Amino acid sequence: MATFGVVAVLLGLLLILVEAHTPTSGVLGGIAVLAIGAGVWMLFLSGGAGQVVAVPIALGVAGIGLGVTAVAGRKVVTSRRAPVRGGPQSLVGSHATVSSWSGPTGQVRADGGLWSARIEFGYPDDPVPAAGESVVVEGVHGLTLTVRRPEPWEVPL
């Protein structure tokens, strides 16, 4: 019985490692917790403890583990639905500062980097953005940002 208990606990730990590297939204984690609970129960019984001690301890281990697994699984599902917060697409809507401009294209500083940029809309034909002027990023197309003049309510303080 002790051998089966040790095998069940080790199987549960292995399943937790697999869950950590290939998230299954808590499915493998739940099975792992149940295996660990069963292994603890078998180990207590083989050690001479009666059912009065083994069952509450095994249920406590399994209950706490299933609770943690449920919370972690919910966080995984929630994070999959969240919008992108990193990468180039996170620049859309942010302010950039013009470094240089010539004709319809130029360079702007945004998010700590120097980007190629082109005018989306908001500038008449004559005045092009001046160096140091603030613009708003409208889109990201490869390595080129499309920018526009900020609206009066968008001007950074």
Tab-separated table of N, CA and C in Angstrom:
chain	number	residue	atom	x	y	z
A	1	MET	N	0.824	-1.193	0.000
A	1	MET	CA	0.000	0.000	0.000
A	1	MET	C	0.869	1.258	0.000
A	2	ALA	N	1.984	1.215	0.724
A	2	ALA	CA	2.883	2.372	0.778
A	2	ALA	C	3.470	2.652	-0.607
A	3	THR	N	3.784	1.597	-1.351
A	3	THR	CA	4.353	1.774	-2.692
A	3	THR	C	3.349	2.477	-3.604
A	4	PHE	N	2.094	2.053	-3.545
A	4	PHE	CA	1.065	2.698	-4.352
A	4	PHE	C	0.880	4.167	-3.942
A	5	GLY	N	0.981	4.451	-2.667
A	5	GLY	CA	0.863	5.827	-2.185
A	5	GLY	C	1.977	6.703	-2.723
A	6	VAL	N	3.212	6.192	-2.670
A	6	VAL	CA	4.348	6.953	-3.179
A	6	VAL	C	4.202	7.168	-4.686
A	7	VAL	N	3.784	6.132	-5.413
A	7	VAL	CA	3.597	6.244	-6.860
A	7	VAL	C	2.509	7.279	-7.178
A	8	ALA	N	1.427	7.282	-6.416
A	8	ALA	CA	0.343	8.236	-6.660
A	8	ALA	C	0.809	9.668	-6.407
A	9	VAL	N	1.562	9.889	-5.335
A	9	VAL	CA	2.068	11.227	-5.049
A	9	VAL	C	3.035	11.674	-6.145
A	10	LEU	N	3.940	10.789	-6.563
A	10	LEU	CA	4.888	11.132	-7.624
A	10	LEU	C	4.175	11.384	-8.955
A	11	LEU	N	3.145	10.601	-9.251
A	11	LEU	CA	2.359	10.828	-10.465
A	11	LEU	C	1.672	12.189	-10.413
A	12	GLY	N	1.139	12.534	-9.255
A	12	GLY	CA	0.506	13.847	-9.090
A	12	GLY	C	1.494	14.980	-9.289
A	13	LEU	N	2.688	14.856	-8.729
A	13	LEU	CA	3.711	15.888	-8.910
A	13	LEU	C	4.129	15.999	-10.378
A	14	LEU	N	4.241	14.855	-11.053
A	14	LEU	CA	4.580	14.869	-12.474
A	14	LEU	C	3.494	15.569	-13.291
A	15	LEU	N	2.236	15.299	-12.963
A	15	LEU	CA	1.135	15.958	-13.682
A	15	LEU	C	1.121	17.467	-13.433
A	16	ILE	N	1.521	17.893	-12.227
A	16	ILE	CA	1.602	19.325	-11.948
A	16	ILE	C	2.691	19.959	-12.804
A	17	LEU	N	3.817	19.280	-12.966
A	17	LEU	CA	4.881	19.794	-13.832
A	17	LEU	C	4.412	19.890	-15.283
A	18	VAL	N	3.680	18.888	-15.739
A	18	VAL	CA	3.164	18.923	-17.109
A	18	VAL	C	2.171	20.076	-17.256
A	19	GLU	N	1.315	20.286	-16.257
A	19	GLU	CA	0.342	21.388	-16.291
A	19	GLU	C	1.051	22.739	-16.334
A	20	ALA	N	2.169	22.857	-15.653
A	20	ALA	CA	2.905	24.118	-15.629
A	20	ALA	C	3.488	24.463	-16.999
A	21	HIS	N	3.839	23.462	-17.780
A	21	HIS	CA	4.467	23.719	-19.078
A	21	HIS	C	3.494	23.682	-20.249
A	22	THR	N	2.367	23.025	-20.098
A	22	THR	CA	1.335	22.996	-21.134
A	22	THR	C	-0.006	23.253	-20.457
A	23	PRO	N	-0.375	24.521	-20.255
A	23	PRO	CA	-1.585	24.826	-19.504
A	23	PRO	C	-2.832	24.220	-20.132
A	24	THR	N	-3.548	23.468	-19.335
A	24	THR	CA	-4.804	22.858	-19.781
A	24	THR	C	-5.974	23.443	-19.006
A	25	SER	N	-5.815	24.665	-18.520
A	25	SER	CA	-6.838	25.374	-17.747
A	25	SER	C	-7.233	24.629	-16.486
A	26	GLY	N	-6.316	23.864	-15.912
A	26	GLY	CA	-6.548	23.208	-14.638
A	26	GLY	C	-6.992	21.767	-14.712
A	27	VAL	N	-7.165	21.209	-15.899
A	27	VAL	CA	-7.634	19.827	-16.013
A	27	VAL	C	-6.598	18.862	-15.439
A	28	LEU	N	-5.367	18.953	-15.928
A	28	LEU	CA	-4.320	18.071	-15.401
A	28	LEU	C	-4.005	18.399	-13.949
A	29	GLY	N	-4.107	19.679	-13.580
A	29	GLY	CA	-3.875	20.070	-12.195
A	29	GLY	C	-4.887	19.431	-11.251
A	30	GLY	N	-6.149	19.375	-11.667
A	30	GLY	CA	-7.187	18.737	-10.846
A	30	GLY	C	-6.942	17.251	-10.685
A	31	ILE	N	-6.566	16.586	-11.763
A	31	ILE	CA	-6.250	15.154	-11.687
A	31	ILE	C	-5.028	14.938	-10.801
A	32	ALA	N	-4.047	15.832	-10.906
A	32	ALA	CA	-2.837	15.721	-10.090
A	32	ALA	C	-3.158	15.858	-8.615
A	33	VAL	N	-4.004	16.807	-8.269
A	33	VAL	CA	-4.370	17.007	-6.866
A	33	VAL	C	-5.120	15.795	-6.324
A	34	LEU	N	-5.995	15.220	-7.119
A	34	LEU	CA	-6.712	14.021	-6.673
A	34	LEU	C	-5.751	12.839	-6.486
A	35	ALA	N	-4.760	12.722	-7.372
A	35	ALA	CA	-3.764	11.654	-7.227
A	35	ALA	C	-2.928	11.862	-5.965
A	36	ILE	N	-2.560	13.096	-5.694
A	36	ILE	CA	-1.779	13.373	-4.480
A	36	ILE	C	-2.618	13.099	-3.235
A	37	GLY	N	-3.890	13.500	-3.263
A	37	GLY	CA	-4.774	13.212	-2.125
A	37	GLY	C	-4.920	11.718	-1.887
A	38	ALA	N	-5.087	10.953	-2.964
A	38	ALA	CA	-5.196	9.494	-2.822
A	38	ALA	C	-3.883	8.910	-2.316
A	39	GLY	N	-2.762	9.421	-2.792
A	39	GLY	CA	-1.458	8.940	-2.334
A	39	GLY	C	-1.235	9.222	-0.863
A	40	VAL	N	-1.629	10.408	-0.409
A	40	VAL	CA	-1.504	10.751	1.015
A	40	VAL	C	-2.375	9.823	1.849
A	41	TRP	N	-3.573	9.561	1.387
A	41	TRP	CA	-4.476	8.643	2.100
A	41	TRP	C	-3.857	7.257	2.225
A	42	MET	N	-3.300	6.745	1.115
A	42	MET	CA	-2.666	5.422	1.141
A	42	MET	C	-1.445	5.409	2.058
A	43	LEU	N	-0.668	6.461	2.042
A	43	LEU	CA	0.522	6.515	2.903
A	43	LEU	C	0.141	6.547	4.378
A	44	PHE	N	-0.881	7.278	4.733
A	44	PHE	CA	-1.300	7.313	6.127
A	44	PHE	C	-1.857	5.969	6.567
A	45	LEU	N	-2.622	5.311	5.706
A	45	LEU	CA	-3.158	4.006	6.061
A	45	LEU	C	-2.056	2.961	6.210
A	46	SER	N	-1.064	3.013	5.322
A	46	SER	CA	0.019	2.027	5.401
A	46	SER	C	0.931	2.294	6.592
A	47	GLY	N	0.931	3.511	7.117
A	47	GLY	CA	1.763	3.857	8.266
A	47	GLY	C	1.114	3.493	9.584
A	48	GLY	N	-0.055	2.937	9.567
A	48	GLY	CA	-0.703	2.508	10.790
A	48	GLY	C	-1.762	3.471	11.303
A	49	ALA	N	-1.932	4.604	10.670
A	49	ALA	CA	-2.978	5.532	11.088
A	49	ALA	C	-4.321	5.000	10.596
A	50	GLY	N	-5.345	5.216	11.361
A	50	GLY	CA	-6.660	4.716	10.983
A	50	GLY	C	-7.360	5.643	10.009
A	51	GLN	N	-8.545	5.208	9.605
A	51	GLN	CA	-9.357	6.004	8.677
A	51	GLN	C	-9.722	7.365	9.284
A	52	VAL	N	-9.817	7.411	10.606
A	52	VAL	CA	-10.212	8.642	11.289
A	52	VAL	C	-9.181	9.753	11.034
A	53	VAL	N	-7.908	9.381	10.892
A	53	VAL	CA	-6.852	10.358	10.644
A	53	VAL	C	-6.607	10.517	9.143
A	54	ALA	N	-6.582	9.415	8.405
A	54	ALA	CA	-6.200	9.435	6.992
A	54	ALA	C	-7.202	10.173	6.113
A	55	VAL	N	-8.490	9.965	6.343
A	55	VAL	CA	-9.507	10.559	5.473
A	55	VAL	C	-9.535	12.083	5.600
A	56	PRO	N	-9.587	12.661	6.820
A	56	PRO	CA	-9.611	14.137	6.878
A	56	PRO	C	-8.347	14.793	6.301
A	57	ILE	N	-7.199	14.182	6.525
A	57	ILE	CA	-5.969	14.765	5.989
A	57	ILE	C	-5.975	14.693	4.465
A	58	ALA	N	-6.350	13.554	3.906
A	58	ALA	CA	-6.396	13.410	2.446
A	58	ALA	C	-7.419	14.348	1.836
A	59	LEU	N	-8.588	14.488	2.472
A	59	LEU	CA	-9.603	15.410	1.954
A	59	LEU	C	-9.147	16.860	2.067
A	60	GLY	N	-8.439	17.189	3.125
A	60	GLY	CA	-7.908	18.546	3.273
A	60	GLY	C	-6.887	18.876	2.198
A	61	VAL	N	-5.968	17.936	1.945
A	61	VAL	CA	-4.958	18.139	0.902
A	61	VAL	C	-5.636	18.293	-0.456
A	62	ALA	N	-6.596	17.409	-0.740
A	62	ALA	CA	-7.282	17.463	-2.030
A	62	ALA	C	-8.128	18.726	-2.157
A	63	GLY	N	-8.813	19.128	-1.107
A	63	GLY	CA	-9.661	20.320	-1.153
A	63	GLY	C	-8.864	21.591	-1.383
A	64	ILE	N	-7.768	21.741	-0.647
A	64	ILE	CA	-6.931	22.927	-0.828
A	64	ILE	C	-6.325	22.923	-2.227
A	65	GLY	N	-5.865	21.781	-2.671
A	65	GLY	CA	-5.267	21.694	-4.009
A	65	GLY	C	-6.268	21.995	-5.109
A	66	LEU	N	-7.498	21.481	-4.971
A	66	LEU	CA	-8.520	21.764	-5.982
A	66	LEU	C	-8.905	23.241	-5.985
A	67	GLY	N	-8.921	23.866	-4.810
A	67	GLY	CA	-9.204	25.305	-4.748
A	67	GLY	C	-8.146	26.122	-5.463
A	68	VAL	N	-6.887	25.804	-5.207
A	68	VAL	CA	-5.797	26.513	-5.872
A	68	VAL	C	-5.845	26.266	-7.376
A	69	THR	N	-6.131	25.033	-7.772
A	69	THR	CA	-6.215	24.702	-9.194
A	69	THR	C	-7.367	25.441	-9.865
A	70	ALA	N	-8.499	25.559	-9.180
A	70	ALA	CA	-9.650	26.273	-9.746
A	70	ALA	C	-9.330	27.756	-9.949
A	71	VAL	N	-8.672	28.370	-8.971
A	71	VAL	CA	-8.306	29.781	-9.096
A	71	VAL	C	-7.312	29.968	-10.241
A	72	ALA	N	-6.304	29.097	-10.313
A	72	ALA	CA	-5.297	29.206	-11.378
A	72	ALA	C	-5.925	28.965	-12.750
A	73	GLY	N	-6.813	27.992	-12.853
A	73	GLY	CA	-7.490	27.717	-14.124
A	73	GLY	C	-8.335	28.890	-14.573
A	74	ARG	N	-9.003	29.536	-13.634
A	74	ARG	CA	-9.810	30.713	-13.982
A	74	ARG	C	-8.919	31.847	-14.475
A	75	LYS	N	-7.761	32.032	-13.843
A	75	LYS	CA	-6.829	33.077	-14.283
A	75	LYS	C	-6.327	32.798	-15.697
A	76	VAL	N	-6.079	31.532	-16.028
A	76	VAL	CA	-5.610	31.175	-17.370
A	76	VAL	C	-6.681	31.516	-18.403
A	77	VAL	N	-7.913	31.137	-18.124
A	77	VAL	CA	-9.002	31.407	-19.063
A	77	VAL	C	-9.213	32.909	-19.225
A	78	THR	N	-9.140	33.671	-18.132
A	78	THR	CA	-9.314	35.120	-18.187
A	78	THR	C	-8.188	35.773	-18.983
A	79	SER	N	-6.958	35.320	-18.797
A	79	SER	CA	-5.831	35.943	-19.498
A	79	SER	C	-5.865	35.669	-20.996
A	80	ARG	N	-6.470	34.579	-21.406
A	80	ARG	CA	-6.569	34.297	-22.840
A	80	ARG	C	-7.517	35.246	-23.540
A	81	ARG	N	-8.468	35.816	-22.798
A	81	ARG	CA	-9.446	36.731	-23.381
A	81	ARG	C	-9.003	38.186	-23.314
A	82	ALA	N	-7.940	38.482	-22.594
A	82	ALA	CA	-7.496	39.857	-22.389
A	82	ALA	C	-6.885	40.420	-23.674
A	83	PRO	N	-7.011	41.733	-23.871
A	83	PRO	CA	-6.414	42.346	-25.066
A	83	PRO	C	-4.889	42.357	-24.975
A	84	VAL	N	-4.256	42.535	-26.111
A	84	VAL	CA	-2.806	42.577	-26.171
A	84	VAL	C	-2.317	43.839	-25.472
A	85	ARG	N	-1.327	43.707	-24.591
A	85	ARG	CA	-0.785	44.860	-23.880
A	85	ARG	C	0.675	45.109	-24.215
A	86	GLY	N	1.234	44.338	-25.090
A	86	GLY	CA	2.644	44.498	-25.427
A	86	GLY	C	2.840	44.441	-26.926
A	87	GLY	N	4.051	44.706	-27.341
A	87	GLY	CA	4.364	44.658	-28.755
A	87	GLY	C	3.977	45.934	-29.473
A	88	PRO	N	4.189	45.970	-30.764
A	88	PRO	CA	3.928	47.191	-31.532
A	88	PRO	C	2.470	47.654	-31.480
A	89	GLN	N	1.518	46.737	-31.405
A	89	GLN	CA	0.111	47.138	-31.410
A	89	GLN	C	-0.274	47.941	-30.171
A	90	SER	N	0.523	47.835	-29.118
A	90	SER	CA	0.214	48.607	-27.915
A	90	SER	C	0.515	50.096	-28.104
A	91	LEU	N	1.190	50.470	-29.193
A	91	LEU	CA	1.499	51.877	-29.462
A	91	LEU	C	0.289	52.661	-29.970
A	92	VAL	N	-0.698	51.971	-30.516
A	92	VAL	CA	-1.860	52.654	-31.101
A	92	VAL	C	-2.560	53.473	-30.021
A	93	GLY	N	-2.734	54.770	-30.319
A	93	GLY	CA	-3.380	55.677	-29.379
A	93	GLY	C	-2.405	56.416	-28.473
A	94	SER	N	-1.144	56.047	-28.503
A	94	SER	CA	-0.164	56.719	-27.648
A	94	SER	C	0.433	57.926	-28.364
A	95	HIS	N	1.113	58.750	-27.604
A	95	HIS	CA	1.762	59.944	-28.157
A	95	HIS	C	3.185	59.612	-28.567
A	96	ALA	N	3.640	60.254	-29.631
A	96	ALA	CA	5.012	60.131	-30.110
A	96	ALA	C	5.543	61.540	-30.346
A	97	THR	N	6.852	61.672	-30.347
A	97	THR	CA	7.491	62.967	-30.571
A	97	THR	C	8.234	62.927	-31.893
A	98	VAL	N	8.016	63.934	-32.722
A	98	VAL	CA	8.652	64.000	-34.035
A	98	VAL	C	10.139	64.276	-33.860
A	99	SER	N	10.980	63.441	-34.487
A	99	SER	CA	12.426	63.665	-34.489
A	99	SER	C	12.846	64.438	-35.726
A	100	SER	N	12.369	63.986	-36.875
A	100	SER	CA	12.642	64.688	-38.136
A	100	SER	C	11.499	64.384	-39.089
A	101	TRP	N	11.297	65.331	-40.037
A	101	TRP	CA	10.193	65.128	-40.984
A	101	TRP	C	10.567	65.740	-42.317
A	102	SER	N	10.235	65.031	-43.404
A	102	SER	CA	10.481	65.531	-44.742
A	102	SER	C	9.370	65.020	-45.649
A	103	GLY	N	8.539	65.915	-46.132
A	103	GLY	CA	7.435	65.516	-47.008
A	103	GLY	C	6.393	64.722	-46.234
A	104	PRO	N	5.908	63.630	-46.821
A	104	PRO	CA	4.856	62.865	-46.151
A	104	PRO	C	5.383	61.866	-45.119
A	105	THR	N	6.696	61.698	-45.036
A	105	THR	CA	7.251	60.715	-44.103
A	105	THR	C	8.263	61.369	-43.175
A	106	GLY	N	8.539	60.699	-42.095
A	106	GLY	CA	9.509	61.206	-41.137
A	106	GLY	C	9.843	60.153	-40.112
A	107	GLN	N	10.456	60.594	-39.031
A	107	GLN	CA	10.809	59.696	-37.941
A	107	GLN	C	10.261	60.262	-36.643
A	108	VAL	N	9.726	59.355	-35.803
A	108	VAL	CA	9.190	59.752	-34.506
A	108	VAL	C	9.761	58.857	-33.420
A	109	ARG	N	9.808	59.396	-32.218
A	109	ARG	CA	10.217	58.615	-31.055
A	109	ARG	C	8.955	58.190	-30.318
A	110	ALA	N	8.811	56.876	-30.158
A	110	ALA	CA	7.662	56.327	-29.457
A	110	ALA	C	8.106	55.104	-28.677
A	111	ASP	N	7.705	55.031	-27.427
A	111	ASP	CA	7.985	53.870	-26.582
A	111	ASP	C	9.486	53.559	-26.522
A	112	GLY	N	10.306	54.595	-26.489
A	112	GLY	CA	11.739	54.414	-26.352
A	112	GLY	C	12.482	54.055	-27.617
A	113	GLY	N	11.814	54.055	-28.748
A	113	GLY	CA	12.466	53.699	-30.008
A	113	GLY	C	12.220	54.739	-31.085
A	114	LEU	N	13.041	54.697	-32.114
A	114	LEU	CA	12.902	55.594	-33.260
A	114	LEU	C	12.182	54.838	-34.371
A	115	TRP	N	11.035	55.345	-34.797
A	115	TRP	CA	10.186	54.672	-35.777
A	115	TRP	C	10.051	55.523	-37.037
A	116	SER	N	9.909	54.862	-38.173
A	116	SER	CA	9.503	55.548	-39.390
A	116	SER	C	8.026	55.874	-39.253
A	117	ALA	N	7.623	57.006	-39.822
A	117	ALA	CA	6.225	57.416	-39.686
A	117	ALA	C	5.753	58.080	-40.962
A	118	ARG	N	4.444	58.046	-41.146
A	118	ARG	CA	3.819	58.775	-42.241
A	118	ARG	C	2.549	59.397	-41.697
A	119	ILE	N	2.090	60.438	-42.361
A	119	ILE	CA	0.922	61.176	-41.890
A	119	ILE	C	-0.344	60.402	-42.247
A	120	GLU	N	-1.188	60.205	-41.268
A	120	GLU	CA	-2.491	59.571	-41.491
A	120	GLU	C	-3.489	60.637	-41.933
A	121	PHE	N	-3.740	61.622	-41.085
A	121	PHE	CA	-4.594	62.757	-41.411
A	121	PHE	C	-4.402	63.800	-40.312
A	122	GLY	N	-4.945	64.980	-40.537
A	122	GLY	CA	-4.871	66.021	-39.520
A	122	GLY	C	-3.868	67.114	-39.821
A	123	TYR	N	-3.092	66.983	-40.908
A	123	TYR	CA	-2.150	68.030	-41.298
A	123	TYR	C	-2.544	68.529	-42.683
A	124	PRO	N	-2.685	69.835	-42.839
A	124	PRO	CA	-2.880	70.337	-44.208
A	124	PRO	C	-1.599	70.131	-45.005
A	125	ASP	N	-1.647	70.413	-46.276
A	125	ASP	CA	-0.499	70.159	-47.154
A	125	ASP	C	0.745	70.956	-46.763
A	126	ASP	N	0.607	72.219	-46.361
A	126	ASP	CA	1.776	73.067	-46.140
A	126	ASP	C	2.532	72.751	-44.838
A	127	PRO	N	1.933	72.922	-43.668
A	127	PRO	CA	2.740	72.727	-42.452
A	127	PRO	C	2.906	71.243	-42.125
A	128	VAL	N	4.122	70.797	-42.177
A	128	VAL	CA	4.419	69.421	-41.787
A	128	VAL	C	4.812	69.433	-40.320
A	129	PRO	N	4.787	68.305	-39.664
A	129	PRO	CA	5.148	68.290	-38.240
A	129	PRO	C	6.586	68.762	-38.039
A	130	ALA	N	6.776	69.576	-37.049
A	130	ALA	CA	8.108	70.089	-36.728
A	130	ALA	C	8.767	69.185	-35.701
A	131	ALA	N	10.088	69.214	-35.674
A	131	ALA	CA	10.833	68.414	-34.694
A	131	ALA	C	10.408	68.829	-33.285
A	132	GLY	N	10.156	67.848	-32.437
A	132	GLY	CA	9.729	68.097	-31.069
A	132	GLY	C	8.229	68.157	-30.891
A	133	GLU	N	7.480	68.189	-31.996
A	133	GLU	CA	6.022	68.252	-31.919
A	133	GLU	C	5.461	66.895	-31.522
A	134	SER	N	4.359	66.911	-30.798
A	134	SER	CA	3.707	65.678	-30.370
A	134	SER	C	2.677	65.240	-31.404
A	135	VAL	N	2.658	63.962	-31.712
A	135	VAL	CA	1.675	63.377	-32.623
A	135	VAL	C	1.069	62.150	-31.959
A	136	VAL	N	-0.056	61.699	-32.483
A	136	VAL	CA	-0.737	60.525	-31.949
A	136	VAL	C	-0.600	59.386	-32.941
A	137	VAL	N	-0.244	58.216	-32.446
A	137	VAL	CA	-0.085	57.036	-33.295
A	137	VAL	C	-1.463	56.468	-33.603
A	138	GLU	N	-1.766	56.326	-34.891
A	138	GLU	CA	-3.049	55.790	-35.336
A	138	GLU	C	-2.969	54.312	-35.695
A	139	GLY	N	-1.826	53.867	-36.157
A	139	GLY	CA	-1.705	52.470	-36.564
A	139	GLY	C	-0.255	52.067	-36.727
A	140	VAL	N	-0.049	50.759	-36.802
A	140	VAL	CA	1.280	50.199	-37.007
A	140	VAL	C	1.201	49.304	-38.236
A	141	HIS	N	2.032	49.601	-39.227
A	141	HIS	CA	2.075	48.821	-40.461
A	141	HIS	C	3.526	48.388	-40.665
A	142	GLY	N	3.842	47.185	-40.245
A	142	GLY	CA	5.225	46.720	-40.297
A	142	GLY	C	6.064	47.514	-39.321
A	143	LEU	N	7.059	48.229	-39.845
A	143	LEU	CA	7.919	49.060	-39.008
A	143	LEU	C	7.619	50.544	-39.179
A	144	THR	N	6.462	50.859	-39.743
A	144	THR	CA	6.072	52.246	-39.976
A	144	THR	C	4.824	52.568	-39.166
A	145	LEU	N	4.874	53.688	-38.469
A	145	LEU	CA	3.712	54.156	-37.714
A	145	LEU	C	2.952	55.160	-38.559
A	146	THR	N	1.651	55.120	-38.508
A	146	THR	CA	0.842	56.178	-39.101
A	146	THR	C	0.439	57.097	-37.962
A	147	VAL	N	0.641	58.407	-38.164
A	147	VAL	CA	0.404	59.369	-37.094
A	147	VAL	C	-0.545	60.453	-37.564
A	148	ARG	N	-1.084	61.192	-36.619
A	148	ARG	CA	-1.963	62.321	-36.905
A	148	ARG	C	-1.725	63.411	-35.867
A	149	ARG	N	-2.209	64.593	-36.186
A	149	ARG	CA	-2.133	65.709	-35.241
A	149	ARG	C	-3.086	65.399	-34.077
A	150	PRO	N	-2.651	65.683	-32.851
A	150	PRO	CA	-3.555	65.423	-31.716
A	150	PRO	C	-4.710	66.418	-31.680
A	151	GLU	N	-5.836	65.932	-31.234
A	151	GLU	CA	-6.989	66.804	-31.032
A	151	GLU	C	-6.681	67.715	-29.831
A	152	PRO	N	-7.392	68.827	-29.701
A	152	PRO	CA	-7.097	69.738	-28.566
A	152	PRO	C	-7.200	69.058	-27.207
A	153	TRP	N	-8.111	68.138	-27.050
A	153	TRP	CA	-8.274	67.453	-25.761
A	153	TRP	C	-7.228	66.356	-25.538
A	154	GLU	N	-6.427	66.025	-26.571
A	154	GLU	CA	-5.403	64.996	-26.466
A	154	GLU	C	-4.009	65.542	-26.192
A	155	VAL	N	-3.848	66.836	-26.188
A	155	VAL	CA	-2.524	67.427	-26.024
A	155	VAL	C	-1.989	67.069	-24.641
A	156	PRO	N	-0.791	66.445	-24.591
A	156	PRO	CA	-0.239	66.086	-23.279
A	156	PRO	C	0.135	67.336	-22.485
A	157	LEU	N	-0.023	67.237	-21.187
A	157	LEU	CA	0.297	68.382	-20.326
A	157	LEU	C	1.771	68.458	-20.041
